[in-house]
């Protein structure tokens, strides 16, 4: 029912092997070098999955620290993401390079074919920088496409 493979320098968890342990309820794989916990492991009937002190990338370490239920929700969200069709309009899709507008279709930026854009609604972006560096202007540009304007010192968000 319980097993610990901590401090074993594990690089990978083989989901095919672990999922065969149907009576396993507690798995501790702390202090290894795991970068990923496979979704199949999270979907087991585990009550506890301790993956602390690993250089995890997927699920993110913050998700893993919240426990097995959080890891299950993470993988459920990944599965539920859907591809959203997006109509490419060459006149509307532009990238500003310097002061000259260049069509993305003419630039060297790879553009996926129509119907292939995947929208990730769970993306988080943290913008850091020195005060008055333009963080708020970048955020406004990303969210609303508004042209960045230099604000007066009284209007700044510092």
Short mmCIF file of C-alpha atoms in Angstrom, two decimals, residues 23-145:
data_model
loop_
_atom_site.label_atom_id
_atom_site.label_comp_id
_atom_site.label_asym_id
_atom_site.label_seq_id
_atom_site.Cartn_x
_atom_site.Cartn_y
_atom_site.Cartn_z
CA UNK A 23 -3.29 -1.46 -4.29
CA UNK A 24 -0.70 1.33 -3.98
CA UNK A 25 -2.12 4.29 -2.00
CA UNK A 26 0.98 6.25 -1.00
CA UNK A 27 3.98 6.91 -3.25
CA UNK A 28 6.96 8.96 -2.14
CA UNK A 29 9.55 9.83 -4.77
CA UNK A 30 11.22 12.73 -2.98
CA UNK A 31 14.77 13.93 -3.56
CA UNK A 32 15.28 12.45 -7.02
CA UNK A 33 15.86 14.17 -10.35
CA UNK A 34 12.35 13.80 -11.79
CA UNK A 35 11.32 16.48 -14.27
CA UNK A 36 7.89 15.04 -15.03
CA UNK A 37 5.22 13.09 -13.21
CA UNK A 38 3.22 11.21 -15.87
CA UNK A 39 -0.54 11.82 -15.93
CA UNK A 40 -1.16 8.07 -15.58
CA UNK A 41 0.52 8.11 -12.16
CA UNK A 42 -1.69 10.99 -11.01
CA UNK A 43 -4.79 9.11 -12.19
CA UNK A 44 -4.06 6.11 -9.96
CA UNK A 45 -6.05 5.57 -6.75
CA UNK A 46 -3.32 7.26 -4.74
CA UNK A 47 -4.17 9.10 -1.55
CA UNK A 48 -0.69 10.60 -1.27
CA UNK A 49 1.93 11.38 -3.89
CA UNK A 50 4.99 13.15 -2.48
CA UNK A 51 7.27 14.51 -5.20
CA UNK A 52 9.04 17.22 -3.20
CA UNK A 53 12.68 18.10 -3.82
CA UNK A 54 12.60 17.22 -7.54
CA UNK A 55 13.32 19.66 -10.41
CA UNK A 56 9.77 19.23 -11.74
CA UNK A 57 8.58 20.91 -14.91
CA UNK A 58 5.31 19.07 -15.47
CA UNK A 59 3.17 19.46 -13.48
CA UNK A 60 4.75 22.67 -12.21
CA UNK A 61 6.25 22.39 -8.73
CA UNK A 62 3.66 24.84 -7.35
CA UNK A 63 0.90 22.48 -8.48
CA UNK A 64 2.64 19.45 -6.98
CA UNK A 65 3.11 21.20 -3.65
CA UNK A 66 -0.70 21.46 -3.37
CA UNK A 67 -1.05 17.68 -3.51
CA UNK A 68 -2.40 14.88 -5.68
CA UNK A 69 -5.83 16.47 -6.26
CA UNK A 70 -4.21 19.60 -7.63
CA UNK A 71 -2.04 17.49 -9.95
CA UNK A 72 -5.15 15.66 -11.18
CA UNK A 73 -6.88 18.98 -11.90
CA UNK A 74 -3.79 20.15 -13.78
CA UNK A 75 -3.86 17.15 -16.12
CA UNK A 76 -7.66 17.41 -16.48
CA UNK A 77 -7.24 21.02 -17.62
CA UNK A 78 -4.60 20.01 -20.15
CA UNK A 79 -6.92 17.35 -21.57
CA UNK A 80 -9.84 19.77 -21.76
CA UNK A 81 -8.01 22.39 -23.81
CA UNK A 82 -9.55 22.60 -27.23
CA UNK A 83 -8.24 23.87 -30.50
CA UNK A 84 -10.01 27.04 -31.42
CA UNK A 85 -10.41 27.88 -35.11
CA UNK A 86 -8.97 31.23 -36.05
CA UNK A 87 -9.52 32.92 -39.37
CA UNK A 88 -6.32 34.33 -40.83
CA UNK A 89 -6.92 37.73 -42.35
CA UNK A 90 -3.71 38.92 -43.95
CA UNK A 91 -4.80 42.54 -43.59
CA UNK A 92 -5.47 42.23 -39.85
CA UNK A 93 -2.48 40.13 -38.74
CA UNK A 94 0.51 42.41 -38.38
CA UNK A 95 3.64 42.54 -36.36
CA UNK A 96 5.27 45.86 -35.67
CA UNK A 97 8.97 45.73 -36.49
CA UNK A 98 10.53 49.01 -35.52
CA UNK A 99 8.14 51.62 -36.92
CA UNK A 100 7.24 49.66 -40.04
CA UNK A 101 4.28 47.27 -40.03
CA UNK A 102 5.15 43.94 -41.59
CA UNK A 103 2.60 41.26 -42.38
CA UNK A 104 3.27 38.11 -40.37
CA UNK A 105 2.73 36.15 -43.55
CA UNK A 106 5.63 38.03 -45.16
CA UNK A 107 7.90 37.94 -42.14
CA UNK A 108 10.08 35.08 -41.03
CA UNK A 109 7.79 34.31 -38.08
CA UNK A 110 6.26 30.85 -38.63
CA UNK A 111 2.47 31.05 -38.76
CA UNK A 112 0.54 27.80 -38.37
CA UNK A 113 -2.01 26.96 -41.04
CA UNK A 114 -5.68 27.90 -40.41
CA UNK A 115 -7.60 25.83 -37.82
CA UNK A 116 -4.38 24.89 -36.00
CA UNK A 117 -4.02 27.59 -33.34
CA UNK A 118 -4.31 26.26 -29.79
CA UNK A 119 -5.61 28.71 -27.23
CA UNK A 120 -4.29 28.22 -23.71
CA UNK A 121 -6.51 30.09 -21.28
CA UNK A 122 -4.41 29.10 -18.28
CA UNK A 123 -1.25 30.94 -19.29
CA UNK A 124 0.25 33.18 -16.62
CA UNK A 125 2.76 35.88 -17.42
CA UNK A 126 4.75 37.79 -14.83
CA UNK A 127 6.28 41.06 -15.99
CA UNK A 128 9.17 42.31 -13.91
CA UNK A 129 11.49 45.25 -14.34
CA UNK A 130 12.79 48.47 -12.92
CA UNK A 131 10.37 51.25 -12.05
CA UNK A 132 9.30 53.37 -15.04
CA UNK A 133 10.58 50.68 -17.42
CA UNK A 134 7.21 50.31 -19.17
CA UNK A 135 5.77 47.14 -17.65
CA UNK A 136 2.21 48.49 -17.58
CA UNK A 137 2.53 49.72 -21.17
CA UNK A 138 3.61 46.25 -22.30
CA UNK A 139 0.69 44.63 -20.46
CA UNK A 140 -1.80 47.08 -22.02
CA UNK A 141 -0.36 46.34 -25.45
CA UNK A 142 -0.59 42.59 -24.93
CA UNK A 143 -4.13 42.65 -23.56
CA UNK A 144 -5.82 45.26 -25.69
CA UNK A 145 -3.46 45.98 -28.53
#
